[in-house]
CSV table of C-alpha atoms in Angstrom, one decimal:
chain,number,residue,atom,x,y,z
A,1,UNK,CA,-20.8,-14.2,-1.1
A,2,UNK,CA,-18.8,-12.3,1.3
A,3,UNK,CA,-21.6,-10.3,3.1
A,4,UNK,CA,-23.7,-14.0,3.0
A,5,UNK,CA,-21.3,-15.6,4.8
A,6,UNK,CA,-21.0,-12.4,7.3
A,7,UNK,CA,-24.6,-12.9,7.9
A,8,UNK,CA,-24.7,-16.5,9.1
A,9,UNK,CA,-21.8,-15.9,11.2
A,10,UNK,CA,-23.7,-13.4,12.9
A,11,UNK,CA,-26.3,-14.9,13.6
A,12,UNK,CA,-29.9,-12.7,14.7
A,13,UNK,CA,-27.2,-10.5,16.4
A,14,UNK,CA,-28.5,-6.7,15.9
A,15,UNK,CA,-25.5,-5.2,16.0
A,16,UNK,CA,-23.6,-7.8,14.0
A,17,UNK,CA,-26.2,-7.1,11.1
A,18,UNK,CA,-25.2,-3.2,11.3
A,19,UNK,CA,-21.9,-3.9,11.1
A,20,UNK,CA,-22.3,-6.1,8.4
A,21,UNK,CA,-24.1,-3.7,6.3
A,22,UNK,CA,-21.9,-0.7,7.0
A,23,UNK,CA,-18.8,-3.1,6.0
A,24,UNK,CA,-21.0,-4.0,2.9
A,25,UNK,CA,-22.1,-0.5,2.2
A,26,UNK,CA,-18.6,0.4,2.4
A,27,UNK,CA,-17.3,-2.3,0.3
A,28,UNK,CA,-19.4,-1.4,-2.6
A,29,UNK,CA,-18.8,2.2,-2.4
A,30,UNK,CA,-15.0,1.3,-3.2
A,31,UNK,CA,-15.8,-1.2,-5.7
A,32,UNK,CA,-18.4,1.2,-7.5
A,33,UNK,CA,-15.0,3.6,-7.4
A,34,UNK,CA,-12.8,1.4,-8.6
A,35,UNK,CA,-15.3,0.1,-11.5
A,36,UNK,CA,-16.0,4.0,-12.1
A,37,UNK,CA,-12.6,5.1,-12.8
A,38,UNK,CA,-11.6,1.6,-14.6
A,39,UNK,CA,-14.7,2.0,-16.7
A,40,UNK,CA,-14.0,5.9,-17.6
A,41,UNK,CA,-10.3,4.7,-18.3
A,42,UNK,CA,-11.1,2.5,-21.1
A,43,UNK,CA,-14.0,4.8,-22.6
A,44,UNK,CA,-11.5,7.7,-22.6
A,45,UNK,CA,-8.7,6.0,-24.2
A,46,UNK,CA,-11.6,4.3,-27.2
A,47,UNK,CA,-12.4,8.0,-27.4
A,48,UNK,CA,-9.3,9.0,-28.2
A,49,UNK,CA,-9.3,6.5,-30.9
A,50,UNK,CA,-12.2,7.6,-32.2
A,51,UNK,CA,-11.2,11.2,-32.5
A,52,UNK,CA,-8.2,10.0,-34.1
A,53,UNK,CA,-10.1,8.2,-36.7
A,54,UNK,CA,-12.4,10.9,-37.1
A,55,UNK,CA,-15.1,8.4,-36.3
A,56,UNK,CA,-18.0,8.5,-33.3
A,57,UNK,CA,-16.9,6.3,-30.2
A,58,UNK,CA,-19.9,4.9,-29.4
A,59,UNK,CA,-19.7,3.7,-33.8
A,60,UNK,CA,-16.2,2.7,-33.2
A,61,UNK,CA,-17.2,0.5,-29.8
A,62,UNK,CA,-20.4,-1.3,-31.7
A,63,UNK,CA,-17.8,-1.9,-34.3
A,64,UNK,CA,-15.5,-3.1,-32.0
A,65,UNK,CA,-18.0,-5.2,-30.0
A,66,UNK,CA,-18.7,-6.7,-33.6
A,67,UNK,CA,-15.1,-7.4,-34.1
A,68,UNK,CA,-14.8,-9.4,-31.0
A,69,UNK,CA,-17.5,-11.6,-32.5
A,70,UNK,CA,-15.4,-12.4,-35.6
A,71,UNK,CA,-12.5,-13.1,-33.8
A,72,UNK,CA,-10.4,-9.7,-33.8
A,73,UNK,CA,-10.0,-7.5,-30.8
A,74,UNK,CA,-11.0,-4.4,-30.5
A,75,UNK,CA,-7.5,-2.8,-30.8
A,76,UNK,CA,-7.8,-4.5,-34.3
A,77,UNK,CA,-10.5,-2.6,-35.5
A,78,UNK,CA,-8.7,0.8,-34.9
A,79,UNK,CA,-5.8,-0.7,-36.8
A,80,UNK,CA,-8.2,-1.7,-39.3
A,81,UNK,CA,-10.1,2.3,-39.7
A,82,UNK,CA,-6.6,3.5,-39.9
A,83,UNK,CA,-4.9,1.5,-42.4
A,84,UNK,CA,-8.0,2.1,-44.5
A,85,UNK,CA,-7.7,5.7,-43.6
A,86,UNK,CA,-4.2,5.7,-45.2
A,87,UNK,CA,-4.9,3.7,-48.1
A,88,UNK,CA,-7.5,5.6,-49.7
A,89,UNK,CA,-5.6,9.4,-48.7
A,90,UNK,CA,-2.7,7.8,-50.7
A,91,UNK,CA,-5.1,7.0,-53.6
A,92,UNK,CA,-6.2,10.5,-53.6
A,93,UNK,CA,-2.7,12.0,-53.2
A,94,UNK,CA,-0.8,10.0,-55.4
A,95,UNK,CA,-3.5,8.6,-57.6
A,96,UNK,CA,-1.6,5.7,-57.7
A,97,UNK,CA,-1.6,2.5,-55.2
A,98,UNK,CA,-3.1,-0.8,-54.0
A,99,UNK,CA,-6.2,1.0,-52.8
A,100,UNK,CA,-6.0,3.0,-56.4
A,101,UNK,CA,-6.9,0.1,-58.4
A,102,UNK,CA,-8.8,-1.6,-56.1
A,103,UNK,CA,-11.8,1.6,-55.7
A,104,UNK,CA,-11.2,1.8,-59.2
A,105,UNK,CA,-12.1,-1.9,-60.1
A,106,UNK,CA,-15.3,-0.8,-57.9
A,107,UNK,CA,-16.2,2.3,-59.6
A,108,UNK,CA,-15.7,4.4,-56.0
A,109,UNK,CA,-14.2,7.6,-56.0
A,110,UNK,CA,-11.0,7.8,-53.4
A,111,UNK,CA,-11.9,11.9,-53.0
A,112,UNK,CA,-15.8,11.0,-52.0
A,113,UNK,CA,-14.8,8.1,-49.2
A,114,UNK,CA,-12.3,10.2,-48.2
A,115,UNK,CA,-15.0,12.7,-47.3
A,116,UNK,CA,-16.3,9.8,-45.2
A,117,UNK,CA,-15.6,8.3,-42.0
A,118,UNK,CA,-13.6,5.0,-41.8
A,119,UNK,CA,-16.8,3.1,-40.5
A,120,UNK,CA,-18.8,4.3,-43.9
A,121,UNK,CA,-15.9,4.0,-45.8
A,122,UNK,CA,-16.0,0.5,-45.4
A,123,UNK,CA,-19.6,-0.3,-45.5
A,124,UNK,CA,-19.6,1.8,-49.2
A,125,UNK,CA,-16.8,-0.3,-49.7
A,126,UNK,CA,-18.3,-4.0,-49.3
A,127,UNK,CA,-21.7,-3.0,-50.2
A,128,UNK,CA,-19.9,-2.4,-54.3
A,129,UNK,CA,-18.5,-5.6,-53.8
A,130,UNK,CA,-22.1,-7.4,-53.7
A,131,UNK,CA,-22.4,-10.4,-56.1
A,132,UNK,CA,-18.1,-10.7,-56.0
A,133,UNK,CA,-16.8,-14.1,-55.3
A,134,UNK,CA,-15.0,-14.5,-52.2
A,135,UNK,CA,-11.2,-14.8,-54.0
A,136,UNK,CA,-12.5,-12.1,-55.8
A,137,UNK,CA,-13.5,-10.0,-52.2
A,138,UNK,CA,-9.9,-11.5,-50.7
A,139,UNK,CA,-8.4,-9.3,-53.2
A,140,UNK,CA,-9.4,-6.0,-52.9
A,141,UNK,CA,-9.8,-6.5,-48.6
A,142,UNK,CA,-5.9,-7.5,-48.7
A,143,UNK,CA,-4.8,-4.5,-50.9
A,144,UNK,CA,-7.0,-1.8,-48.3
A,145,UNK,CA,-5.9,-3.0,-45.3
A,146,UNK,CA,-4.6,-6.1,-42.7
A,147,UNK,CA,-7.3,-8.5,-41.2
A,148,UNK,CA,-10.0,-6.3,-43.5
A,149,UNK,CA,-10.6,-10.0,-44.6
A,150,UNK,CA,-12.0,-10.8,-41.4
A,151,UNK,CA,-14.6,-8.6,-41.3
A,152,UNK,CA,-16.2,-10.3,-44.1
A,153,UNK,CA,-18.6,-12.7,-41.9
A,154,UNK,CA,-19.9,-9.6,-40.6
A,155,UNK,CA,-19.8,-7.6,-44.0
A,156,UNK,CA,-21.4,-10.3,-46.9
A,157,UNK,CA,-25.2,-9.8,-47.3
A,158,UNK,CA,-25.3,-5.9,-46.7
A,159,UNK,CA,-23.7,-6.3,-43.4
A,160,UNK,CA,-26.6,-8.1,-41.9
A,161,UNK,CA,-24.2,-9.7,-39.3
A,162,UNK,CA,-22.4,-6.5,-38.8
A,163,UNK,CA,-26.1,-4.6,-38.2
A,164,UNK,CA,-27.2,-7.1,-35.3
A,165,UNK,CA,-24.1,-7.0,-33.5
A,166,UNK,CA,-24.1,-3.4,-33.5
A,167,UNK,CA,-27.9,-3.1,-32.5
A,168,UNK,CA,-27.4,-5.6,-29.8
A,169,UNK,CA,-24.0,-3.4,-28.3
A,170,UNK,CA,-26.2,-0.5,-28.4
A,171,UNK,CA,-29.0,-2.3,-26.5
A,172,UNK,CA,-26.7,-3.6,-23.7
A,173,UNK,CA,-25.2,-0.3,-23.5
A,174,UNK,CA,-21.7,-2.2,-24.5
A,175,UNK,CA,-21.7,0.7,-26.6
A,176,UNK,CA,-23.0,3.9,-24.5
A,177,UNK,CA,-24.9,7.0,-26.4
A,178,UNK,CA,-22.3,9.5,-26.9
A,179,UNK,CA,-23.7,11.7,-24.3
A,180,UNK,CA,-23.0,9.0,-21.8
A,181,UNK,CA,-19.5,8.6,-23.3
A,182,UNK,CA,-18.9,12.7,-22.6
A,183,UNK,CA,-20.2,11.6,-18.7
A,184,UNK,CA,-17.5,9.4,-18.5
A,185,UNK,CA,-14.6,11.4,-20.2
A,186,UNK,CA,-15.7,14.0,-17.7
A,187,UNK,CA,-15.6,11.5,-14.8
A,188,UNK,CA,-11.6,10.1,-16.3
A,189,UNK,CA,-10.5,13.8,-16.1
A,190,UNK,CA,-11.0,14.0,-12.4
A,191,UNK,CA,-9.5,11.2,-11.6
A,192,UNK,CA,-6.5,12.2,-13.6
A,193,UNK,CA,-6.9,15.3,-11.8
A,194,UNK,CA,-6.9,14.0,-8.8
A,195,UNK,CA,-3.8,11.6,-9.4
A,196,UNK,CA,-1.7,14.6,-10.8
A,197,UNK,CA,-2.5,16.8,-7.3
A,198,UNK,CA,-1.2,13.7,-5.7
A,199,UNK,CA,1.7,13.2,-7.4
A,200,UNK,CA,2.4,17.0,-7.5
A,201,UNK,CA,2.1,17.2,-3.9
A,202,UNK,CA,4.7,13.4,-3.7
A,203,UNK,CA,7.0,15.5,-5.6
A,204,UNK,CA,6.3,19.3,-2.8
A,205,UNK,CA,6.6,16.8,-0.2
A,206,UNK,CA,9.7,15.3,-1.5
A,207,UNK,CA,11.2,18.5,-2.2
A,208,UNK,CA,10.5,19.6,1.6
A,209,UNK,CA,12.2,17.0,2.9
A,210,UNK,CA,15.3,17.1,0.9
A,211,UNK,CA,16.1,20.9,2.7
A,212,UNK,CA,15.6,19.6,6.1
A,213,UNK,CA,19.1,18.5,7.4
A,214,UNK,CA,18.5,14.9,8.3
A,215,UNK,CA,21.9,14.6,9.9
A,216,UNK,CA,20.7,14.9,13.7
A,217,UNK,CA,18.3,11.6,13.1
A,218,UNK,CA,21.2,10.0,11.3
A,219,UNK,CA,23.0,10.6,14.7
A,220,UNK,CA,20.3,9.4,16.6
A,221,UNK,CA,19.5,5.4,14.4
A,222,UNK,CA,23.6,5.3,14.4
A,223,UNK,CA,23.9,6.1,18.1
A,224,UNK,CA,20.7,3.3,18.0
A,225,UNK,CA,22.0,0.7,16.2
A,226,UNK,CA,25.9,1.4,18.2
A,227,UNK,CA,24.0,0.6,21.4
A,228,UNK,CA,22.2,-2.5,20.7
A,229,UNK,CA,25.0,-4.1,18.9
A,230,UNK,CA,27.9,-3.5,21.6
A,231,UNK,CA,28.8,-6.4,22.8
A,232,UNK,CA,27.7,-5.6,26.3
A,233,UNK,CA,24.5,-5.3,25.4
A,234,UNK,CA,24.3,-8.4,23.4
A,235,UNK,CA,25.7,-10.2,26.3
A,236,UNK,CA,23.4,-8.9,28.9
A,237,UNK,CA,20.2,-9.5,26.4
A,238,UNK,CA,21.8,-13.1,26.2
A,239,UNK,CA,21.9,-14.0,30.5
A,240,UNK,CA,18.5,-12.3,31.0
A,241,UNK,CA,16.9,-14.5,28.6
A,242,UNK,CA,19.2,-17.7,30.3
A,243,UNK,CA,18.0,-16.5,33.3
A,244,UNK,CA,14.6,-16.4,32.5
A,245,UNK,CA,14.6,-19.5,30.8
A,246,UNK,CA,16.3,-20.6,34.2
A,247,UNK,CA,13.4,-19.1,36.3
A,248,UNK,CA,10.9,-21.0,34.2
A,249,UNK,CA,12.4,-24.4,34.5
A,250,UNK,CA,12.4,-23.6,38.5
A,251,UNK,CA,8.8,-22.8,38.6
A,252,UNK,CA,7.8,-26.3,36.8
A,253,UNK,CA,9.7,-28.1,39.1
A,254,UNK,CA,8.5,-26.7,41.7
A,255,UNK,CA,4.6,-26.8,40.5
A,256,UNK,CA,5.6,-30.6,40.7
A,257,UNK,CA,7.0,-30.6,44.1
A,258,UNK,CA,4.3,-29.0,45.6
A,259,UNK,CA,1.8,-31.9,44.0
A,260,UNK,CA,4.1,-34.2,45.9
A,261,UNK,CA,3.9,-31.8,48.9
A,262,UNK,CA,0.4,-32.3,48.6
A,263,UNK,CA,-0.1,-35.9,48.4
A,264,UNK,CA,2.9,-37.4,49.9
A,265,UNK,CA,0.8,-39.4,52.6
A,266,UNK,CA,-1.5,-41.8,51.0
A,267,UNK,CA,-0.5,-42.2,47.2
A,268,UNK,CA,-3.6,-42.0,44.5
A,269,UNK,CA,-3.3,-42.1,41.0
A,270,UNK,CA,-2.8,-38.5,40.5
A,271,UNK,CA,0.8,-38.1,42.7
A,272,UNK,CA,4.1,-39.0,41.3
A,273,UNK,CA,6.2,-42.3,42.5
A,274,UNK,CA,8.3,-41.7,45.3
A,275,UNK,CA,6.3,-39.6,46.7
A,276,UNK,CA,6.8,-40.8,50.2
A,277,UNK,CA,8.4,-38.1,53.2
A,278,UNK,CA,12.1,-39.4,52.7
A,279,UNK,CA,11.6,-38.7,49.3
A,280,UNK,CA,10.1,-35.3,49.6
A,281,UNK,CA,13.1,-34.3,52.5
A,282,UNK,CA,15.8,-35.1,50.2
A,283,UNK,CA,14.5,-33.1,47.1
Protein backbone atom coordinates (compact mmCIF):
# COMPACT_ATOMS: atom_id res chain seq x y z
CA UNK A 1 0.00 0.00 0.00
CA UNK A 2 2.91 2.00 0.83
CA UNK A 3 4.86 1.73 -2.52
CA UNK A 4 1.04 2.29 -4.31
CA UNK A 5 0.63 5.36 -2.82
CA UNK A 6 4.48 6.31 -3.60
CA UNK A 7 3.63 5.68 -7.12
CA UNK A 8 0.66 8.05 -7.62
CA UNK A 9 2.53 10.69 -5.79
CA UNK A 10 5.09 10.47 -8.30
CA UNK A 11 3.41 10.71 -10.93
CA UNK A 12 5.20 9.49 -14.71
CA UNK A 13 8.31 10.97 -13.04
CA UNK A 14 11.42 8.63 -14.06
CA UNK A 15 13.34 9.28 -11.42
CA UNK A 16 10.63 9.28 -8.81
CA UNK A 17 9.79 5.58 -10.10
CA UNK A 18 13.59 4.63 -9.35
CA UNK A 19 13.53 5.85 -6.26
CA UNK A 20 10.48 4.34 -5.41
CA UNK A 21 11.65 0.94 -6.32
CA UNK A 22 15.02 1.18 -4.69
CA UNK A 23 13.06 2.35 -1.40
CA UNK A 24 10.74 -0.66 -2.09
CA UNK A 25 13.51 -3.05 -2.93
CA UNK A 26 15.05 -1.97 0.18
CA UNK A 27 12.05 -2.27 2.27
CA UNK A 28 11.47 -5.77 1.45
CA UNK A 29 15.01 -6.81 1.90
CA UNK A 30 14.54 -5.75 5.67
CA UNK A 31 11.25 -7.25 6.02
CA UNK A 32 12.33 -10.59 4.36
CA UNK A 33 15.27 -10.24 7.31
CA UNK A 34 13.14 -9.63 9.91
CA UNK A 35 10.49 -12.46 8.81
CA UNK A 36 13.75 -14.75 8.27
CA UNK A 37 15.19 -14.55 11.66
CA UNK A 38 11.50 -14.35 13.42
CA UNK A 39 10.58 -17.38 11.35
CA UNK A 40 13.98 -19.41 12.26
CA UNK A 41 13.32 -18.16 15.97
CA UNK A 42 10.18 -20.02 16.40
CA UNK A 43 11.22 -23.22 14.36
CA UNK A 44 14.37 -23.52 16.49
CA UNK A 45 12.74 -23.14 19.76
CA UNK A 46 9.65 -26.02 18.38
CA UNK A 47 12.82 -27.98 17.63
CA UNK A 48 13.98 -27.95 20.72
CA UNK A 49 10.76 -29.22 21.90
CA UNK A 50 10.80 -31.78 19.74
CA UNK A 51 14.22 -33.14 20.70
CA UNK A 52 13.15 -32.89 24.11
CA UNK A 53 10.20 -35.06 23.47
CA UNK A 54 12.11 -37.33 21.39
CA UNK A 55 9.67 -36.64 18.69
CA UNK A 56 10.25 -35.21 14.80
CA UNK A 57 9.44 -31.32 14.63
CA UNK A 58 7.88 -31.14 11.63
CA UNK A 59 5.36 -34.37 13.63
CA UNK A 60 5.21 -32.14 16.58
CA UNK A 61 4.22 -28.84 14.41
CA UNK A 62 1.29 -30.89 12.27
CA UNK A 63 0.32 -31.90 15.73
CA UNK A 64 0.47 -28.65 16.99
CA UNK A 65 -1.27 -27.03 13.94
CA UNK A 66 -3.99 -29.80 14.78
CA UNK A 67 -4.22 -28.66 18.27
CA UNK A 68 -4.89 -25.11 17.38
CA UNK A 69 -7.90 -26.50 15.56
CA UNK A 70 -9.34 -28.05 18.71
CA UNK A 71 -8.84 -25.18 20.74
CA UNK A 72 -5.32 -25.73 22.50
CA UNK A 73 -2.16 -23.98 21.63
CA UNK A 74 0.62 -25.27 20.44
CA UNK A 75 2.56 -24.86 23.78
CA UNK A 76 -0.30 -27.29 24.99
CA UNK A 77 0.58 -30.06 22.90
CA UNK A 78 4.32 -30.15 24.24
CA UNK A 79 2.72 -30.22 27.66
CA UNK A 80 0.57 -32.73 26.55
CA UNK A 81 3.67 -35.34 24.83
CA UNK A 82 5.37 -34.70 28.06
CA UNK A 83 3.01 -35.47 30.69
CA UNK A 84 2.26 -38.58 28.65
CA UNK A 85 5.97 -39.15 28.56
CA UNK A 86 6.01 -39.16 32.37
CA UNK A 87 3.02 -41.18 32.92
CA UNK A 88 3.77 -44.20 31.10
CA UNK A 89 8.02 -44.09 32.39
CA UNK A 90 6.34 -44.16 35.91
CA UNK A 91 4.14 -47.13 34.83
CA UNK A 92 7.15 -48.94 33.73
CA UNK A 93 9.32 -47.89 36.78
CA UNK A 94 7.09 -48.34 39.44
CA UNK A 95 4.49 -50.54 37.88
CA UNK A 96 2.11 -48.86 39.79
CA UNK A 97 0.04 -45.51 38.84
CA UNK A 98 -2.79 -43.75 37.11
CA UNK A 99 -1.28 -44.52 33.73
CA UNK A 100 -0.65 -48.28 35.24
CA UNK A 101 -4.19 -49.17 35.37
CA UNK A 102 -5.32 -47.30 32.70
CA UNK A 103 -2.73 -49.25 29.74
CA UNK A 104 -3.70 -52.08 31.67
CA UNK A 105 -7.58 -51.72 31.32
CA UNK A 106 -6.41 -51.39 27.45
CA UNK A 107 -4.26 -54.40 27.27
CA UNK A 108 -1.05 -51.99 26.25
CA UNK A 109 2.24 -52.69 27.52
CA UNK A 110 3.91 -49.39 29.35
CA UNK A 111 7.62 -51.02 28.30
CA UNK A 112 6.48 -51.20 24.35
CA UNK A 113 4.90 -47.32 24.21
CA UNK A 114 7.68 -46.42 26.04
CA UNK A 115 9.80 -47.61 23.07
CA UNK A 116 7.61 -45.16 21.16
CA UNK A 117 7.46 -41.63 20.51
CA UNK A 118 4.88 -39.45 22.37
CA UNK A 119 2.94 -38.73 18.99
CA UNK A 120 2.52 -42.79 18.53
CA UNK A 121 2.10 -43.22 21.89
CA UNK A 122 -0.95 -41.58 21.75
CA UNK A 123 -2.41 -42.65 18.55
CA UNK A 124 -1.72 -46.60 20.01
CA UNK A 125 -3.32 -45.25 22.81
CA UNK A 126 -6.87 -44.00 21.40
CA UNK A 127 -6.90 -46.39 18.59
CA UNK A 128 -7.40 -49.40 21.81
CA UNK A 129 -9.98 -47.27 23.07
CA UNK A 130 -12.20 -47.77 19.73
CA UNK A 131 -15.86 -48.74 20.56
CA UNK A 132 -15.32 -46.94 24.40
CA UNK A 133 -17.97 -44.56 25.39
CA UNK A 134 -16.94 -41.14 25.80
CA UNK A 135 -17.15 -41.19 30.08
CA UNK A 136 -15.52 -44.22 29.45
CA UNK A 137 -12.54 -42.36 27.10
CA UNK A 138 -12.73 -39.20 29.83
CA UNK A 139 -11.34 -41.65 32.17
CA UNK A 140 -8.37 -43.07 31.05
CA UNK A 141 -7.38 -39.39 28.90
CA UNK A 142 -7.69 -37.64 32.60
CA UNK A 143 -5.46 -40.27 34.36
CA UNK A 144 -2.48 -39.94 31.23
CA UNK A 145 -2.29 -36.52 31.04
CA UNK A 146 -4.02 -32.68 31.31
CA UNK A 147 -6.19 -31.43 28.27
CA UNK A 148 -5.49 -35.20 26.73
CA UNK A 149 -9.41 -34.91 26.69
CA UNK A 150 -9.21 -32.36 24.10
CA UNK A 151 -7.70 -34.07 21.69
CA UNK A 152 -10.54 -36.36 21.34
CA UNK A 153 -12.38 -34.43 18.31
CA UNK A 154 -9.28 -35.00 16.51
CA UNK A 155 -8.58 -38.62 17.96
CA UNK A 156 -12.38 -40.66 17.77
CA UNK A 157 -12.75 -42.56 14.41
CA UNK A 158 -9.01 -43.54 13.95
CA UNK A 159 -7.89 -40.00 14.14
CA UNK A 160 -9.59 -39.07 10.91
CA UNK A 161 -9.73 -35.42 12.06
CA UNK A 162 -6.26 -35.59 13.46
CA UNK A 163 -5.04 -37.13 9.79
CA UNK A 164 -6.50 -34.17 7.66
CA UNK A 165 -5.25 -31.47 9.73
CA UNK A 166 -1.91 -32.89 9.72
CA UNK A 167 -1.98 -33.54 5.84
CA UNK A 168 -3.27 -30.10 5.28
CA UNK A 169 -0.04 -28.43 7.69
CA UNK A 170 2.14 -30.44 5.58
CA UNK A 171 0.61 -29.13 2.30
CA UNK A 172 0.84 -25.51 3.35
CA UNK A 173 4.23 -26.07 4.56
CA UNK A 174 2.78 -24.88 8.18
CA UNK A 175 4.70 -27.79 9.01
CA UNK A 176 8.19 -27.71 6.85
CA UNK A 177 9.99 -31.28 5.79
CA UNK A 178 12.61 -31.66 8.31
CA UNK A 179 15.24 -30.88 5.88
CA UNK A 180 13.80 -27.43 5.58
CA UNK A 181 13.48 -27.27 9.47
CA UNK A 182 17.63 -28.06 9.55
CA UNK A 183 17.71 -24.83 6.85
CA UNK A 184 16.23 -22.85 9.31
CA UNK A 185 18.00 -23.99 12.61
CA UNK A 186 21.10 -23.30 10.58
CA UNK A 187 19.84 -19.79 9.47
CA UNK A 188 18.76 -19.07 13.79
CA UNK A 189 22.44 -19.92 14.67
CA UNK A 190 23.83 -17.10 12.67
CA UNK A 191 21.80 -14.75 13.85
CA UNK A 192 22.49 -15.81 17.33
CA UNK A 193 25.97 -15.58 16.15
CA UNK A 194 25.77 -12.53 15.00
CA UNK A 195 23.98 -11.01 18.18
CA UNK A 196 26.60 -12.61 20.57
CA UNK A 197 29.61 -10.81 18.32
CA UNK A 198 27.64 -7.76 18.96
CA UNK A 199 27.07 -7.93 22.36
CA UNK A 200 30.63 -9.27 22.92
CA UNK A 201 32.06 -6.44 21.13
CA UNK A 202 29.11 -3.84 23.56
CA UNK A 203 30.81 -5.45 26.34
CA UNK A 204 35.15 -4.83 24.53
CA UNK A 205 33.78 -1.48 23.80
CA UNK A 206 32.54 -0.89 27.25
CA UNK A 207 35.46 -2.15 28.82
CA UNK A 208 37.64 0.31 26.57
CA UNK A 209 36.01 3.08 27.70
CA UNK A 210 36.01 2.49 31.35
CA UNK A 211 40.28 2.73 31.20
CA UNK A 212 40.13 5.98 29.44
CA UNK A 213 40.23 8.74 32.12
CA UNK A 214 37.12 10.73 31.31
CA UNK A 215 38.05 13.39 33.81
CA UNK A 216 39.38 16.14 31.17
CA UNK A 217 35.73 15.97 29.35
CA UNK A 218 34.18 16.17 32.78
CA UNK A 219 36.19 19.46 32.98
CA UNK A 220 35.25 20.59 29.83
CA UNK A 221 30.64 20.00 30.10
CA UNK A 222 31.31 21.50 33.85
CA UNK A 223 33.39 24.39 32.61
CA UNK A 224 30.21 24.25 29.74
CA UNK A 225 27.41 24.26 31.76
CA UNK A 226 29.50 27.02 34.52
CA UNK A 227 29.51 29.40 31.55
CA UNK A 228 26.03 29.36 30.26
CA UNK A 229 24.49 29.47 33.55
CA UNK A 230 26.46 32.54 35.10
CA UNK A 231 24.44 35.04 35.58
CA UNK A 232 26.10 37.27 33.10
CA UNK A 233 25.56 35.23 30.58
CA UNK A 234 21.99 34.67 31.21
CA UNK A 235 21.60 38.35 31.35
CA UNK A 236 23.27 39.22 28.17
CA UNK A 237 21.23 36.21 26.36
CA UNK A 238 18.21 38.01 27.93
CA UNK A 239 18.87 42.03 26.32
CA UNK A 240 19.97 40.57 23.03
CA UNK A 241 16.84 38.85 22.58
CA UNK A 242 14.88 42.30 24.03
CA UNK A 243 16.76 44.00 21.72
CA UNK A 244 15.97 42.04 18.96
CA UNK A 245 12.54 41.82 19.73
CA UNK A 246 13.06 45.75 19.90
CA UNK A 247 14.65 45.86 16.42
CA UNK A 248 11.71 43.98 15.00
CA UNK A 249 8.89 46.07 16.39
CA UNK A 250 11.02 49.15 14.70
CA UNK A 251 11.14 47.60 11.40
CA UNK A 252 7.19 47.11 11.26
CA UNK A 253 6.62 50.50 12.16
CA UNK A 254 8.63 51.60 9.92
CA UNK A 255 7.37 49.26 6.83
CA UNK A 256 4.18 51.31 7.82
CA UNK A 257 5.60 54.70 7.75
CA UNK A 258 7.12 54.33 4.61
CA UNK A 259 3.41 53.20 3.06
CA UNK A 260 2.37 56.55 4.47
CA UNK A 261 5.58 58.11 3.01
CA UNK A 262 4.39 56.78 -0.05
CA UNK A 263 0.88 57.80 -0.33
CA UNK A 264 0.52 60.71 1.82
CA UNK A 265 -0.72 63.07 -1.13
CA UNK A 266 -3.89 61.83 -2.55
CA UNK A 267 -5.41 59.08 -0.04
CA UNK A 268 -6.72 55.67 -1.81
CA UNK A 269 -7.99 52.83 -0.12
CA UNK A 270 -4.69 51.10 0.42
CA UNK A 271 -2.94 54.14 2.87
CA UNK A 272 -3.62 54.54 6.45
CA UNK A 273 -5.86 57.61 7.97
CA UNK A 274 -3.93 60.49 8.74
CA UNK A 275 -1.95 60.12 6.27
CA UNK A 276 -1.68 63.75 5.37
CA UNK A 277 2.04 65.83 5.60
CA UNK A 278 1.36 67.19 9.14
CA UNK A 279 0.76 63.87 10.04
CA UNK A 280 3.71 62.21 8.46
CA UNK A 281 6.18 65.44 10.02
CA UNK A 282 5.11 64.78 13.43
CA UNK A 283 5.73 60.89 13.45
Amino acid sequence: KKVEADVKAAGSSVAGMATITATAAAGMATASIALLKSTSEHVTETDRWAKSLGVSTSALMQWQYAAEKAGLSGDNIADIFKDLNDKIGDAVLNKSGEAAQALDTLGLSAKKLQSLSPDKQLLAISKAMEGMNVAQKTNIYESLGNDLTKLMPLLNDGAKALNSYKERASELDIAPSDEDIAKLVSVNKIFQDWEDSFNGFKNRFAIGLAGIDLSPLTSSLDSIENTLTSPEVLQGLTNLITGLGKVVNLLDGASKYANDLANGWGKSNSTTSGSDLDTLIAK
